[in-house]
CSV table of C-alpha atoms and ligand atoms in Angstrom, one decimal:
chain,number,residue,atom,x,y,z
A,1,MET,CA,52.7,212.7,138.3
A,2,LYS,CA,56.1,211.9,139.9
A,3,ARG,CA,59.0,214.3,139.9
A,4,GLU,CA,60.9,212.5,137.1
A,5,THR,CA,57.9,212.9,134.8
A,6,ILE,CA,57.1,216.5,135.8
A,7,ALA,CA,60.7,217.4,135.1
A,8,ILE,CA,60.3,216.4,131.5
A,9,HIS,CA,56.8,217.3,130.6
A,10,HIS,CA,55.1,219.8,133.0
A,11,GLY,CA,54.1,223.2,131.7
A,12,TYR,CA,54.4,222.6,128.0
A,13,ASP,CA,51.9,221.0,125.6
A,14,GLY,CA,53.6,221.9,122.3
A,15,ASP,CA,53.8,225.2,120.6
A,16,PRO,CA,50.4,226.0,119.2
A,17,ALA,CA,51.9,227.9,116.2
A,18,THR,CA,54.5,225.3,115.1
A,19,LYS,CA,53.9,222.1,117.0
A,20,ALA,CA,57.5,222.2,118.1
A,21,VAL,CA,58.2,219.4,120.7
A,22,ALA,CA,61.1,221.1,122.4
A,23,VAL,CA,60.2,224.3,124.2
A,24,PRO,CA,60.9,227.2,121.8
A,25,ILE,CA,63.2,230.0,122.7
A,26,TYR,CA,61.0,233.1,122.4
A,27,GLN,CA,63.8,235.5,121.6
A,28,THR,CA,61.7,238.6,121.6
A,29,ILE,CA,61.4,241.6,123.9
A,30,ALA,CA,57.7,242.5,123.3
A,31,PHE,CA,54.5,240.8,122.4
A,32,GLU,CA,51.8,242.2,120.2
A,33,PHE,CA,48.4,243.2,121.6
A,34,ASP,CA,45.2,242.3,119.6
A,35,SER,CA,43.7,245.6,120.4
A,36,ALA,CA,43.8,248.5,122.9
A,37,ALA,CA,41.3,246.5,125.1
A,38,HIS,CA,43.5,243.4,125.0
A,39,GLY,CA,46.6,245.5,126.0
A,40,ALA,CA,44.7,247.1,128.8
A,41,ALA,CA,43.5,243.7,130.1
A,42,LEU,CA,47.1,242.5,130.1
A,43,PHE,CA,48.4,245.5,132.0
A,44,ASN,CA,45.5,245.1,134.4
A,45,LEU,CA,46.7,241.5,135.0
A,46,ASP,CA,43.1,240.5,134.1
A,47,VAL,CA,44.2,238.0,131.4
A,48,GLU,CA,47.3,235.9,131.2
A,49,GLY,CA,49.8,236.6,128.5
A,50,SER,CA,53.1,238.3,127.8
A,51,ILE,CA,53.7,242.0,127.5
A,52,TYR,CA,57.5,242.6,127.7
A,53,THR,CA,60.2,240.1,128.5
A,54,ARG,CA,61.5,242.0,131.5
A,55,ILE,CA,58.2,241.0,133.2
A,56,GLY,CA,57.7,237.6,131.6
A,57,ASN,CA,58.5,235.4,128.6
A,58,PRO,CA,56.9,232.2,127.4
A,59,THR,CA,60.1,230.2,127.5
A,60,ASN,CA,60.7,231.2,131.1
A,61,THR,CA,57.0,230.6,131.9
A,62,VAL,CA,57.5,226.9,131.1
A,63,LEU,CA,60.5,226.7,133.4
A,64,GLU,CA,58.6,228.5,136.1
A,65,LYS,CA,55.6,226.2,135.9
A,66,ARG,CA,57.9,223.2,135.9
A,67,VAL,CA,59.9,224.2,139.0
A,68,ALA,CA,56.7,225.2,140.8
A,69,ALA,CA,55.3,221.8,140.2
A,70,LEU,CA,58.5,220.0,141.2
A,71,GLU,CA,58.4,221.9,144.5
A,72,GLY,CA,54.7,221.4,145.0
A,73,GLY,CA,54.1,225.2,144.9
A,74,VAL,CA,51.4,227.3,143.1
A,75,GLU,CA,53.5,229.7,141.1
A,76,ALA,CA,57.1,230.7,140.5
A,77,LEU,CA,59.2,233.6,139.1
A,78,SER,CA,62.4,233.0,137.2
A,79,VAL,CA,65.2,235.6,137.6
A,80,SER,CA,68.8,236.0,136.3
A,81,SER,CA,70.6,234.4,139.2
A,82,GLY,CA,70.2,232.7,142.5
A,83,MET,CA,71.3,235.9,144.3
A,84,ALA,CA,68.6,237.9,142.4
A,85,ALA,CA,66.1,235.4,143.6
A,86,ILE,CA,67.2,235.7,147.3
A,87,HIS,CA,67.3,239.5,147.1
A,88,TYR,CA,63.8,239.7,145.6
A,89,ALA,CA,62.4,237.2,148.0
A,90,LEU,CA,63.5,239.3,150.9
A,91,ILE,CA,62.7,242.8,149.6
A,92,ASN,CA,59.3,241.7,148.5
A,93,ILE,CA,58.2,241.6,152.2
A,94,ALA,CA,60.9,243.6,154.2
A,95,GLU,CA,61.4,247.3,154.2
A,96,ALA,CA,63.5,249.8,156.1
A,97,GLY,CA,63.0,249.2,159.8
A,98,ASN,CA,62.3,245.4,159.3
A,99,ASN,CA,64.6,242.5,160.0
A,100,ILE,CA,65.2,239.0,158.7
A,101,VAL,CA,66.1,236.2,161.1
A,102,SER,CA,68.4,233.6,159.6
A,103,LEU,CA,70.4,230.5,160.5
A,104,PRO,CA,74.0,231.4,161.0
A,105,GLN,CA,75.6,229.3,158.2
A,106,LEU,CA,74.8,230.6,154.7
A,107,TYR,CA,76.1,230.7,151.2
A,108,GLY,CA,78.8,233.5,151.2
A,109,ALA,CA,77.0,236.1,149.1
A,110,THR,CA,73.7,235.5,151.0
A,111,TYR,CA,75.5,236.1,154.2
A,112,THR,CA,77.0,239.3,152.9
A,113,LEU,CA,73.7,240.4,151.5
A,114,MET,CA,72.0,240.1,154.9
A,115,ALA,CA,75.0,241.2,157.1
A,116,HIS,CA,76.3,244.1,155.0
A,117,PHE,CA,74.2,245.1,152.0
A,118,LEU,CA,70.6,245.1,153.2
A,119,PRO,CA,71.4,246.9,156.5
A,120,LYS,CA,72.5,249.9,154.4
A,121,GLN,CA,68.9,250.0,153.2
A,122,GLY,CA,67.6,249.7,156.7
A,123,ILE,CA,66.8,245.9,156.6
A,124,GLU,CA,68.7,244.1,159.4
A,125,GLY,CA,70.0,240.5,159.0
A,126,ARG,CA,69.9,238.7,162.3
A,127,PHE,CA,71.8,235.5,162.7
A,128,SER,CA,70.9,232.9,165.4
A,129,LYS,CA,73.6,231.4,167.6
A,130,THR,CA,72.8,227.9,166.4
A,131,ASP,CA,70.5,226.0,164.0
A,132,ASP,CA,68.1,225.3,166.9
A,133,PRO,CA,64.7,226.8,166.2
A,134,ALA,CA,64.5,227.9,169.8
A,135,ASP,CA,67.6,230.1,169.2
A,136,VAL,CA,66.0,231.4,166.1
A,137,GLU,CA,62.8,232.3,167.9
A,138,LYS,CA,64.7,234.4,170.4
A,139,LEU,CA,65.6,236.9,167.7
A,140,ILE,CA,62.1,237.3,166.2
A,141,ASP,CA,60.3,240.5,167.2
A,142,GLU,CA,57.4,242.7,165.8
A,143,ASN,CA,59.7,244.0,163.0
A,144,THR,CA,60.7,240.5,161.7
A,145,ARG,CA,59.3,239.8,158.3
A,146,ALA,CA,60.8,236.4,157.5
A,147,VAL,CA,62.8,233.5,158.9
A,148,TYR,CA,65.5,232.3,156.4
A,149,CYS,CA,67.5,229.1,156.0
A,150,GLU,CA,69.2,226.9,153.5
A,151,SER,CA,67.7,223.4,153.6
A,152,VAL,CA,71.2,222.1,153.1
A,153,GLY,CA,73.9,224.6,153.8
A,154,ASN,CA,76.5,225.5,151.3
A,155,PRO,CA,79.4,224.9,152.1
A,156,ALA,CA,78.9,223.4,155.6
A,157,GLY,CA,76.4,220.7,154.5
A,158,ASN,CA,74.3,221.2,157.6
A,159,VAL,CA,70.6,220.2,157.2
A,160,ALA,CA,68.1,222.7,158.6
A,161,ASP,CA,65.2,221.6,160.8
A,162,VAL,CA,62.7,223.0,158.2
A,163,GLN,CA,59.7,221.9,160.1
A,164,GLY,CA,60.9,223.3,163.4
A,165,LEU,CA,61.7,226.6,161.8
A,166,ALA,CA,58.4,226.8,160.0
A,167,GLU,CA,56.6,226.3,163.3
A,168,VAL,CA,58.6,229.0,165.0
A,169,ALA,CA,58.0,231.4,162.1
A,170,HIS,CA,54.3,230.8,161.9
A,171,LYS,CA,53.9,231.2,165.6
A,172,HIS,CA,55.1,234.8,165.1
A,173,GLY,CA,53.1,235.4,162.0
A,174,VAL,CA,56.0,235.4,159.4
A,175,PRO,CA,56.9,233.1,156.5
A,176,LEU,CA,59.8,230.7,156.3
A,177,ILE,CA,61.9,231.2,153.2
A,178,VAL,CA,64.1,228.3,152.3
A,179,ASP,CA,67.1,228.2,149.9
A,180,ASN,CA,66.7,224.7,148.4
A,181,THR,CA,69.6,224.9,145.9
A,182,VAL,CA,71.8,222.1,147.4
A,183,ALA,CA,69.0,219.6,148.2
A,184,THR,CA,66.9,220.2,145.0
A,185,PRO,CA,63.3,219.1,145.0
A,186,ILE,CA,64.5,215.6,144.1
A,187,LEU,CA,65.9,215.1,147.6
A,188,LEU,CA,63.7,217.4,149.7
A,189,ARG,CA,60.6,219.5,149.2
A,190,PRO,CA,60.5,222.2,152.0
A,191,PHE,CA,56.8,222.9,151.4
A,192,GLU,CA,56.0,219.4,152.7
A,193,TYR,CA,57.5,220.6,156.0
A,194,GLY,CA,55.7,224.0,156.2
A,195,ALA,CA,58.1,226.3,154.4
A,196,ASP,CA,56.2,229.2,152.6
A,197,VAL,CA,58.7,230.3,149.9
A,198,VAL,CA,61.5,228.4,148.2
A,199,VAL,CA,64.4,230.1,146.4
A,200,HIS,CA,66.8,228.4,144.1
A,201,SER,CA,70.1,229.0,142.4
A,202,MET,CA,69.2,227.3,139.1
A,203,THR,CA,72.9,227.6,138.3
A,204,LYS,CA,73.7,224.5,140.2
A,205,PHE,CA,71.9,221.1,140.1
A,206,MET,CA,68.9,222.3,138.1
A,207,GLY,CA,71.0,223.5,135.1
A,208,GLY,CA,73.5,220.8,136.0
A,209,HIS,CA,76.3,221.5,133.5
A,210,GLY,CA,78.0,224.6,134.8
A,211,THR,CA,76.9,226.8,131.8
A,212,THR,CA,74.0,229.0,132.9
A,213,LEU,CA,73.1,231.3,135.7
A,214,GLY,CA,69.5,231.5,136.8
A,215,GLY,CA,67.3,231.8,139.9
A,216,MET,CA,63.8,230.9,140.9
A,217,ILE,CA,61.4,232.0,143.6
A,218,VAL,CA,58.6,229.5,144.3
A,219,ASP,CA,55.4,230.4,146.3
A,220,SER,CA,53.8,227.6,148.3
A,221,GLY,CA,50.5,229.6,148.2
A,222,LYS,CA,49.9,228.7,151.8
A,223,PHE,CA,51.0,231.7,153.8
A,224,PRO,CA,47.9,233.6,155.2
A,225,TRP,CA,48.9,237.1,154.1
A,226,ARG,CA,45.3,238.2,154.7
A,227,GLN,CA,45.6,237.5,158.4
A,228,TYR,CA,48.3,240.3,158.7
A,229,PRO,CA,46.8,243.3,156.9
A,230,GLU,CA,49.2,245.7,158.6
A,231,LYS,CA,52.4,243.7,158.7
A,232,PHE,CA,52.0,242.5,155.1
A,233,TYR,CA,50.2,245.6,153.9
A,234,MET,CA,51.9,245.2,150.5
A,235,PHE,CA,49.7,242.2,149.6
A,236,ASN,CA,46.5,243.5,151.3
A,237,LYS,CA,46.4,247.2,150.3
A,238,PRO,CA,46.3,248.8,146.9
A,239,GLU,CA,49.8,248.7,145.3
A,240,ILE,CA,50.8,252.2,144.3
A,241,ALA,CA,53.7,250.8,142.3
A,242,TYR,CA,51.2,248.9,140.1
A,243,HIS,CA,48.1,251.1,139.7
A,244,GLY,CA,46.3,250.0,142.8
A,245,VAL,CA,46.2,246.2,142.4
A,246,VAL,CA,45.4,244.3,145.6
A,247,TYR,CA,47.5,241.2,145.3
A,248,VAL,CA,45.5,238.9,147.6
A,249,ASP,CA,42.3,239.8,145.7
A,250,GLN,CA,43.7,239.5,142.3
A,251,PHE,CA,46.1,236.6,142.7
A,252,GLY,CA,44.8,234.7,145.7
A,253,ALA,CA,47.3,232.1,146.7
A,254,ALA,CA,49.9,233.4,144.3
A,255,ALA,CA,50.0,237.0,145.8
A,256,TYR,CA,53.6,236.8,147.0
A,257,VAL,CA,55.2,235.7,143.7
A,258,ALA,CA,52.9,238.0,141.7
A,259,ARG,CA,54.2,241.0,143.6
A,260,CYS,CA,57.8,239.8,143.1
A,261,ARG,CA,57.2,240.0,139.4
A,262,THR,CA,55.3,243.3,139.1
A,263,VAL,CA,57.3,245.2,141.6
A,264,ALA,CA,60.8,243.8,142.2
A,265,GLN,CA,61.4,242.4,138.7
A,266,ARG,CA,59.5,245.0,136.7
A,267,ASN,CA,61.2,247.9,138.4
A,268,THR,CA,64.7,246.5,138.8
A,269,GLY,CA,65.0,244.1,136.0
A,270,SER,CA,67.0,241.0,137.0
A,271,THR,CA,65.3,239.0,134.3
A,272,LEU,CA,66.3,235.6,133.1
A,273,ALA,CA,67.3,235.6,129.4
A,274,PRO,CA,65.0,233.3,127.4
A,275,MET,CA,68.0,231.5,126.0
A,276,ASN,CA,69.1,230.7,129.6
A,277,GLY,CA,65.6,229.6,130.4
A,278,PHE,CA,65.8,227.1,127.6
A,279,LEU,CA,69.2,225.9,128.7
A,280,LEU,CA,68.0,225.4,132.3
A,281,LEU,CA,65.0,223.5,131.0
A,282,GLN,CA,67.4,221.0,129.4
A,283,GLY,CA,69.1,220.6,132.7
A,284,VAL,CA,65.9,220.1,134.7
A,285,GLU,CA,64.8,217.3,132.4
A,286,THR,CA,67.7,215.1,133.6
A,287,MET,CA,68.1,216.4,137.1
A,288,ALA,CA,66.6,213.4,138.9
A,289,LEU,CA,69.0,211.0,137.2
A,290,ARG,CA,72.0,213.2,137.8
A,291,VAL,CA,71.2,213.8,141.4
A,292,GLU,CA,70.9,210.0,142.0
A,293,ARG,CA,74.4,209.5,140.6
A,294,HIS,CA,75.8,212.5,142.4
A,295,VAL,CA,74.5,211.1,145.7
A,296,ALA,CA,75.8,207.6,145.0
A,297,ASN,CA,79.3,208.8,144.0
A,298,ALA,CA,79.5,211.2,147.0
A,299,ARG,CA,78.9,208.3,149.4
A,300,LYS,CA,81.8,206.3,147.9
A,301,VAL,CA,84.0,209.4,148.0
A,302,ALA,CA,83.2,210.0,151.7
A,303,GLU,CA,83.9,206.4,152.6
A,304,PHE,CA,87.2,206.5,150.6
A,305,LEU,CA,88.3,209.7,152.3
A,306,ARG,CA,87.4,208.5,155.8
A,307,ALA,CA,89.5,205.4,155.3
A,308,HIS,CA,92.5,207.3,153.9
A,309,PRO,CA,95.5,207.8,156.2
A,310,ASN,CA,96.3,211.3,154.9
A,311,VAL,CA,92.8,212.6,155.8
A,312,ASP,CA,92.2,214.2,159.1
A,313,TRP,CA,88.4,214.5,159.1
A,314,VAL,CA,85.5,214.1,156.7
A,315,ASN,CA,82.2,216.1,157.2
A,316,TYR,CA,79.6,214.0,155.3
A,317,ALA,CA,76.0,214.1,156.5
A,318,GLY,CA,75.5,210.4,155.5
A,319,PHE,CA,77.8,209.0,158.2
A,320,PRO,CA,75.7,207.9,161.3
A,321,ASP,CA,78.4,209.3,163.6
A,322,SER,CA,78.3,212.8,161.9
A,323,PRO,CA,76.8,215.6,163.9
A,324,LEU,CA,74.8,216.3,160.7
A,325,TYR,CA,73.4,212.8,160.5
A,326,SER,CA,70.2,213.0,162.5
A,327,MET,CA,68.8,216.0,160.7
A,328,ALA,CA,70.1,214.7,157.3
A,329,TYR,CA,68.4,211.3,157.9
A,330,ARG,CA,65.2,212.9,158.9
A,331,TYR,CA,64.9,215.1,155.8
A,332,LEU,CA,66.9,213.3,153.2
A,333,GLY,CA,66.8,209.6,154.3
A,334,ASP,CA,69.9,207.8,152.9
A,335,ASN,CA,70.4,210.4,150.2
A,336,ALA,CA,72.9,212.7,151.8
A,337,CYS,CA,73.9,215.4,149.4
A,338,SER,CA,76.9,215.3,147.1
A,339,LEU,CA,78.5,218.2,148.8
A,340,LEU,CA,81.1,217.3,151.4
A,341,THR,CA,84.1,218.8,153.1
A,342,PHE,CA,87.2,217.3,154.5
A,343,GLY,CA,90.5,218.3,156.1
A,344,VAL,CA,93.8,217.0,154.8
A,345,LYS,CA,96.3,215.9,157.5
A,346,GLY,CA,98.9,218.6,158.0
A,347,GLY,CA,96.5,221.5,158.1
A,348,LEU,CA,96.3,224.5,155.7
A,349,GLU,CA,99.6,223.8,153.8
A,350,ALA,CA,98.8,220.1,153.1
A,351,GLY,CA,95.3,221.0,152.2
A,352,ILE,CA,96.5,223.5,149.6
A,353,LYS,CA,99.1,221.0,148.2
A,354,CYS,CA,96.3,218.4,147.8
A,355,PHE,CA,94.0,221.0,146.2
A,356,ASP,CA,96.7,222.1,143.7
A,357,ALA,CA,97.5,218.5,142.7
A,358,LEU,CA,93.9,217.6,141.7
A,359,LYS,CA,93.6,216.8,138.0
A,360,LEU,CA,90.1,215.5,137.2
A,361,PHE,CA,88.5,217.7,139.9
A,362,LYS,CA,88.3,221.2,138.7
A,363,ARG,CA,89.4,223.9,141.1
A,364,MET,CA,86.5,226.3,141.1
A,365,VAL,CA,83.8,228.0,143.1
A,366,ASN,CA,80.7,226.2,141.9
A,367,MET,CA,78.8,223.1,142.7
A,368,GLY,CA,76.1,220.8,141.2
A,369,ASP,CA,78.0,220.6,137.8
A,370,ALA,CA,78.2,217.2,136.1
A,371,LYS,CA,82.0,217.6,136.6
A,372,SER,CA,83.6,217.0,140.0
A,373,LEU,CA,84.7,220.2,141.5
A,374,ALA,CA,86.9,221.2,144.4
A,375,CYS,CA,87.0,224.5,146.3
A,376,HIS,CA,89.0,226.0,149.1
A,377,PRO,CA,86.3,228.2,150.7
A,378,ALA,CA,88.7,230.2,153.0
A,379,SER,CA,90.6,231.6,150.1
A,380,THR,CA,87.7,232.0,147.7
A,381,THR,CA,83.9,232.0,148.4
A,382,HIS,CA,84.4,233.0,152.1
A,383,ARG,CA,87.5,235.1,151.6
A,384,GLN,CA,85.8,238.4,152.3
A,385,LEU,CA,84.5,237.3,155.7
A,386,THR,CA,86.5,237.9,158.8
A,387,ALA,CA,88.0,234.8,160.6
A,388,GLU,CA,85.1,235.0,163.1
A,389,GLU,CA,82.5,235.2,160.3
A,390,GLN,CA,84.2,232.3,158.5
A,391,ALA,CA,84.0,230.2,161.7
A,392,LYS,CA,80.3,231.0,162.1
A,393,ALA,CA,79.7,230.0,158.4
A,394,GLY,CA,81.4,226.7,159.2
A,395,VAL,CA,84.6,227.4,157.2
A,396,THR,CA,88.0,226.4,158.6
A,397,PRO,CA,91.4,227.3,157.0
A,398,GLU,CA,92.3,223.7,156.0
A,399,MET,CA,88.8,222.7,154.7
A,400,LEU,CA,88.4,221.6,151.1
A,401,ARG,CA,84.9,221.3,149.8
A,402,LEU,CA,84.0,218.8,147.1
A,403,SER,CA,81.0,218.8,144.8
A,404,VAL,CA,81.2,215.2,143.6
A,405,GLY,CA,80.3,214.9,139.9
A,406,ILE,CA,78.8,212.1,137.8
A,407,GLU,CA,82.0,210.8,136.2
A,408,HIS,CA,82.9,207.1,136.8
A,409,ILE,CA,83.6,206.6,140.5
A,410,ASP,CA,87.0,204.8,139.7
A,411,ASP,CA,88.3,207.9,138.0
A,412,ILE,CA,87.1,210.2,140.8
A,413,LEU,CA,88.8,208.1,143.5
A,414,ALA,CA,92.0,207.7,141.5
A,415,ASP,CA,92.3,211.5,141.3
A,416,LEU,CA,91.8,212.0,145.0
A,417,GLU,CA,94.3,209.2,145.7
A,418,GLN,CA,97.1,210.8,143.7
A,419,ALA,CA,96.3,214.3,145.1
A,420,LEU,CA,96.4,213.0,148.7
A,421,ALA,CA,99.8,211.4,147.9
A,422,HIS,CA,101.1,214.8,146.8
A,423,ALA,CA,99.9,216.4,150.1
A,424,LYS,CA,102.1,214.1,152.1
A,425,SER,CA,105.3,214.8,150.1
B,501,PLP,C1,75.2,229.4,144.3
B,501,PLP,C2,74.3,229.6,145.4
B,501,PLP,C3,73.6,230.8,145.5
B,501,PLP,C4,73.7,231.9,144.5
B,501,PLP,O1,73.3,231.5,143.2
B,501,PLP,P1,73.8,232.3,141.8
B,501,PLP,O2,73.0,231.6,140.8
B,501,PLP,O3,75.3,232.0,141.7
B,501,PLP,O4,73.6,233.7,142.0
B,501,PLP,C5,72.7,230.9,146.5
B,501,PLP,N1,72.5,229.9,147.4
B,501,PLP,C6,73.2,228.8,147.4
B,501,PLP,C7,73.0,227.7,148.4
B,501,PLP,C8,74.1,228.6,146.3
B,501,PLP,O5,74.8,227.4,146.3
């Protein structure tokens, strides 16, 4: 089936006990075993079923199946936030002494995780000079455990060469992990270009209404863990943290995500609340329609800003003269994302004046909400980075980032018009 249909139906055939048509919220911690033997089979992972909500819950299972299908993967694990998803995706394969090689421009907290937090646990984040896969390859060595990128960068809007990065990663026997939050599987499916694992902040376009934190880790099922019994011993040798299970034997193609659940999630507990799983399911159902409108509105906003005398520059991947265009066109076609940045004429001061004058656009650090949002990355999301780190992340002092919402375009443009008029005065 097509994505629009998968988003509404996949993973749920009605509740067998009640025939409920909407996915029920299984607001329970534990699930009863039929017998000691049934409990043992569940703990052995020999049969499917729920044990304890920290490890899995039927409401979240529907969401996991649905997002896995939307991405074209084999299995997924839902977690409490996008950052939890990214953290688990990395520590599932990297340990002290290992490194992760990443594109330089990342979501603020992801950058901090790799540059400052994981190194304290002995896992080094390495950032390539440019987005070019050849530059990424230079940093890969025998201790590298993954190549990492955002398919569309937040906030810079740069589109990664997912295929080129996958080739480089595979040449060196490591998986490519892609944060697909900004693009969503409606615009881009990284598995079609060779990515091995996709992570999401469900908080953004998936949920879509700025109400619910959530994260997802999706396994393509394609990475050949068996070919690397030493490097990826955690999938190939008995797991001491889970009474000797060998993931590639027990879970086959879904070995990676199974270990995320039974080791990272079971032992550290960043679990998605079932209520939040339910709320995110409501968002996923309408995601395709919303993304379509986000994309159409963003194009009109970009054109409006570029023609405006008070605007210095507009960074929108859908303009053929943008440095982002060739990669964006290759991976997104004409559907450049609804995230764009621009600089108000007059630098930092004028930028802040314009920002403060916005009325319809909410001043906040989120994106992918039905509402139009504006953010000043240098004073918020990227505030904790040094000026040099900010520049590397694609953040300049005067830059405003817009997440264009799904309101009527006339109202969106009217708000920008009045705010830009303020910036000049
Ligand atoms: C928001 C975001 C995250 C973090 O997600 P949370 O749900 O807020 O933890 C990670 N990556 C990208 C690209 C994001 O936009």
